[in-house]
Every structure is written in structure tokens, then in C-alpha cells.
Tab-separated table of C-alpha atoms in Angstrom:
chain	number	residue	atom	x	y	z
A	1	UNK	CA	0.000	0.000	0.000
A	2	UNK	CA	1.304	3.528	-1.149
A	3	UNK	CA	2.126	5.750	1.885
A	4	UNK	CA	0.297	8.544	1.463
A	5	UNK	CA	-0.121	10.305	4.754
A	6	UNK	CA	3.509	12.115	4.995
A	7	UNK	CA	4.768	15.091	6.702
A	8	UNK	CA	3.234	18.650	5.982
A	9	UNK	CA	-0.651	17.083	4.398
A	10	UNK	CA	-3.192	19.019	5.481
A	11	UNK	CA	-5.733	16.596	7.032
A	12	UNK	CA	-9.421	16.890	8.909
A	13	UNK	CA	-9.936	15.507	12.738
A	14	UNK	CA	-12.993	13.524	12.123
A	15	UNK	CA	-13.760	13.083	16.270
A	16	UNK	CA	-13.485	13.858	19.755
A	17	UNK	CA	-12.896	17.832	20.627
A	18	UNK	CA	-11.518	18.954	17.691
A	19	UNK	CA	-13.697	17.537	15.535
A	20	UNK	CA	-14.411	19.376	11.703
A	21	UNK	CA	-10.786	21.297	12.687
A	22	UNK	CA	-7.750	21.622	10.329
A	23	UNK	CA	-4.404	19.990	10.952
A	24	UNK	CA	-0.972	19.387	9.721
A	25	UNK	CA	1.011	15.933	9.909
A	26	UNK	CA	3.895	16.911	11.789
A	27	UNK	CA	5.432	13.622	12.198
A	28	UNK	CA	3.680	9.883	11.257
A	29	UNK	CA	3.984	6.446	12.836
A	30	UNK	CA	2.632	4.372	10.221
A	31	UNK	CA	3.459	0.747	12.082
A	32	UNK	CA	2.430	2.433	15.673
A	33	UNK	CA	5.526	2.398	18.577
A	34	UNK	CA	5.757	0.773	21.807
A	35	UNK	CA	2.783	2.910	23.361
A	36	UNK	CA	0.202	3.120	20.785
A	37	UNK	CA	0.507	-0.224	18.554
A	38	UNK	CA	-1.571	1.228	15.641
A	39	UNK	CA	-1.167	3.511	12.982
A	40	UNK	CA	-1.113	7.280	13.705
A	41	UNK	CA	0.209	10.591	13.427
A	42	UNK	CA	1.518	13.908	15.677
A	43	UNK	CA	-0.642	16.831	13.752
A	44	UNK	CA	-0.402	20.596	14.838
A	45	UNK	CA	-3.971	22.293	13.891
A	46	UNK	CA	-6.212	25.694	14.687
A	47	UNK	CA	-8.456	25.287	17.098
A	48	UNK	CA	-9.529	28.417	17.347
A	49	UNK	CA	-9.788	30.508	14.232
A	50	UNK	CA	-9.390	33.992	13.123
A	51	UNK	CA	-12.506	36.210	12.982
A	52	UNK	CA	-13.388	38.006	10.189
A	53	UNK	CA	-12.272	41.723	9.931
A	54	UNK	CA	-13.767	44.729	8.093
A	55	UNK	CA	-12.109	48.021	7.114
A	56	UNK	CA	-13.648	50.110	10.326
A	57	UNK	CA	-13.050	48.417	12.648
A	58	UNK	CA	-9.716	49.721	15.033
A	59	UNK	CA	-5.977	48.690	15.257
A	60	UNK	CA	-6.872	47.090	18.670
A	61	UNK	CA	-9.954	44.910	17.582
A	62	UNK	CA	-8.233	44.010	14.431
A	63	UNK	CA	-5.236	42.847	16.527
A	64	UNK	CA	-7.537	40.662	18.526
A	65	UNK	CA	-9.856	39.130	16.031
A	66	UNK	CA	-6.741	38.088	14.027
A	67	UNK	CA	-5.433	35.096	16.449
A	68	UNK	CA	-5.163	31.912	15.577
A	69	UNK	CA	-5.571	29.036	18.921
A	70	UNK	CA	-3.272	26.206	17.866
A	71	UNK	CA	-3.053	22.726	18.986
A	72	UNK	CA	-1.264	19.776	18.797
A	73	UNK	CA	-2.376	16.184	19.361
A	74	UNK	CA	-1.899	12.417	18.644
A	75	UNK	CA	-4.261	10.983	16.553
A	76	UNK	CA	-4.746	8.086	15.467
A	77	UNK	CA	-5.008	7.300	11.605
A	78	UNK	CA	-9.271	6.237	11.740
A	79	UNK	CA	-9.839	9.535	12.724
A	80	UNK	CA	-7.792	11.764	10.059
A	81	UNK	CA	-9.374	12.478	6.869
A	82	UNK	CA	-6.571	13.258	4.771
A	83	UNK	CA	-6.896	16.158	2.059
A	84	UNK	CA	-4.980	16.755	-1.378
A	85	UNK	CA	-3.311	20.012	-0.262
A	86	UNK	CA	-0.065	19.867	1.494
A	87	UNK	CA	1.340	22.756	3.750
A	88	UNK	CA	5.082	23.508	4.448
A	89	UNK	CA	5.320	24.404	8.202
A	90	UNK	CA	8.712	23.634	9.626
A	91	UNK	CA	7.294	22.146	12.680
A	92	UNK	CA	9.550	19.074	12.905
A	93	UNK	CA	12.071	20.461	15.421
A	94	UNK	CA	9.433	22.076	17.578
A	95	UNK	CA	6.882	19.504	18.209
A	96	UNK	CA	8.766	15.897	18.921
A	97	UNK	CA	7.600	12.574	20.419
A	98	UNK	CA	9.407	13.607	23.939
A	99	UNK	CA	7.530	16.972	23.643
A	100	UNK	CA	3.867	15.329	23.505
A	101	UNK	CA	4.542	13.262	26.915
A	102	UNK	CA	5.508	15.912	29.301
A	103	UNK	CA	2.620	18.767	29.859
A	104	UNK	CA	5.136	21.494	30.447
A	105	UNK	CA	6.910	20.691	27.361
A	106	UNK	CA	3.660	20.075	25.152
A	107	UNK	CA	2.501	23.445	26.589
A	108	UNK	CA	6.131	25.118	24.788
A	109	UNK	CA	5.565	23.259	21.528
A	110	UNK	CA	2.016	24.759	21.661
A	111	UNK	CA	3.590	28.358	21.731
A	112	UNK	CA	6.034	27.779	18.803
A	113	UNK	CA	3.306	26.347	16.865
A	114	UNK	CA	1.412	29.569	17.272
A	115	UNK	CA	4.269	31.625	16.773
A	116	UNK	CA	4.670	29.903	13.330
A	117	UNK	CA	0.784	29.732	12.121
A	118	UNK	CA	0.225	33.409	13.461
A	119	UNK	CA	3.325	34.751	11.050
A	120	UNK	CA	1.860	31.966	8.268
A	121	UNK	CA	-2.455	33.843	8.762
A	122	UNK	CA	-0.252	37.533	8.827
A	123	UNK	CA	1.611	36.902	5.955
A	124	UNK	CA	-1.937	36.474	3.816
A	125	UNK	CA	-0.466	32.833	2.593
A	126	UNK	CA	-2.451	29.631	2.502
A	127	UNK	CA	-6.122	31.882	3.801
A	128	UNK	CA	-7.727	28.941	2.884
A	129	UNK	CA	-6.497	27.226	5.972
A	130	UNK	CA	-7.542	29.441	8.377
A	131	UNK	CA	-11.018	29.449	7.450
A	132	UNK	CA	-13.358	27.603	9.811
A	133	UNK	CA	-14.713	24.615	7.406
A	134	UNK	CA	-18.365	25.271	6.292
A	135	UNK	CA	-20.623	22.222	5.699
């Protein structure tokens, strides 16, 4: 079987609480590791995204409106729905295996991987993935 789910595809979390949100393999386990035996994958997503903005409104409520909430989770590869677009985020240094098992650690890796979709939404690049998905 062709291995399809790689580093940097844009893929949808299909349940649990970020369910119908956006995400980004960051790194995949495709025959599982010692902890989880089954297939799955580290993503970094939005949880939270940006508001929409209009041309009156001020610097300050612009400012605020424009954050992104990111997360970053291990799920497992039933609950992915992988997409045909692909987005280059270097998160592989930031968000590691050791960073998802110790809370103060996962809590850092959550901060970079703000830092890096807030410049990606402020840049104007890939808009299309911080648009909360309408069905």
C-alpha cells in the first residue's frame, strides 16, 4: 500500500474535541511504537480561528480578532481524513515525540506552533487554511 499520509498534508480531525478542525502531519507512525501499537500521526492544527475583519473596525480589535488558537495532538489514523493540499510548516524540530509526553513541554511546543501559524495567517499565505470549514 502507497504511503500517502507524509509530513506537511493538510488533514481533517474527524472526532473527539476537535472535531471538523484543520491539521498538519507533523510527524507519522505508520506501524504504531511501543505505546500506541496502531497507525497514527503527531498533527499541529487551529483550534480556534481567526474572525473576520472589516475596514472600520480599530488597530486594537483588528489585533484581537486576528489570532489563531493552535493545537497539537496524537491521533490516530481512523480519525484523520486526509486532504490533497499539502502545507510547508517547519514544525519538525518544535513539536517531537518527547515533547507530547511531558505537559510542560507540550505546553512550549504549543507556543512555537502559534508563533509559526500566526506569522503563516499575517503573511496572507495559505487563507484557505484558516477558514473555519463550512458544511
Amino acid at each position: 500500500m502507497v504511503k500517502f499520509l507524509k509530513t506537511g498534508k493538510v488533514v481533517l480531525i474527524l472526532s473527539g474535541r476537535y472535531a471538523g478542525k484543520k491539521a498538519v502531519i507533523v510527524k507519522n507512525f505508520d506501524d504504531g511504537t511501543k505505546e500506541r501499537p496502531y497507525g497514527h500521526a503527531i498533527v499541529a492544527g487551529v483550534e480556534r480561528y481567526p474572525r473576520k475583519i472589516t475596514k472600520k473596525m480599530r488597530p486594537k480589535k483588528v489585533a484581537k480578532r486576528s489570532k489563531v488558537k493552535p493545537f497539537v495532538k496524537s491521533v490516530n489514523y481512523n480519525h484523520i481524513l486526509p486532504t490533497r493540499y499539502n502545507l510547508d510548516l517547519d514544525l519538525k524540530s518544535v513539536v517531537t515525540v518527547d515533547a507530547m509526553r511531558e505537559v510542560t513541554q507540550r505546553k512550549a511546543a504549543k507556543r512555537a506552533v502559534k508563533k509559526v501559524l500566526q506569522e503563516r495567517f499575517n503573511s496572507g499565505k495559505n487563507k484557505w487554511f484558516f477558514q473555519k470549514l463550512r458544511f
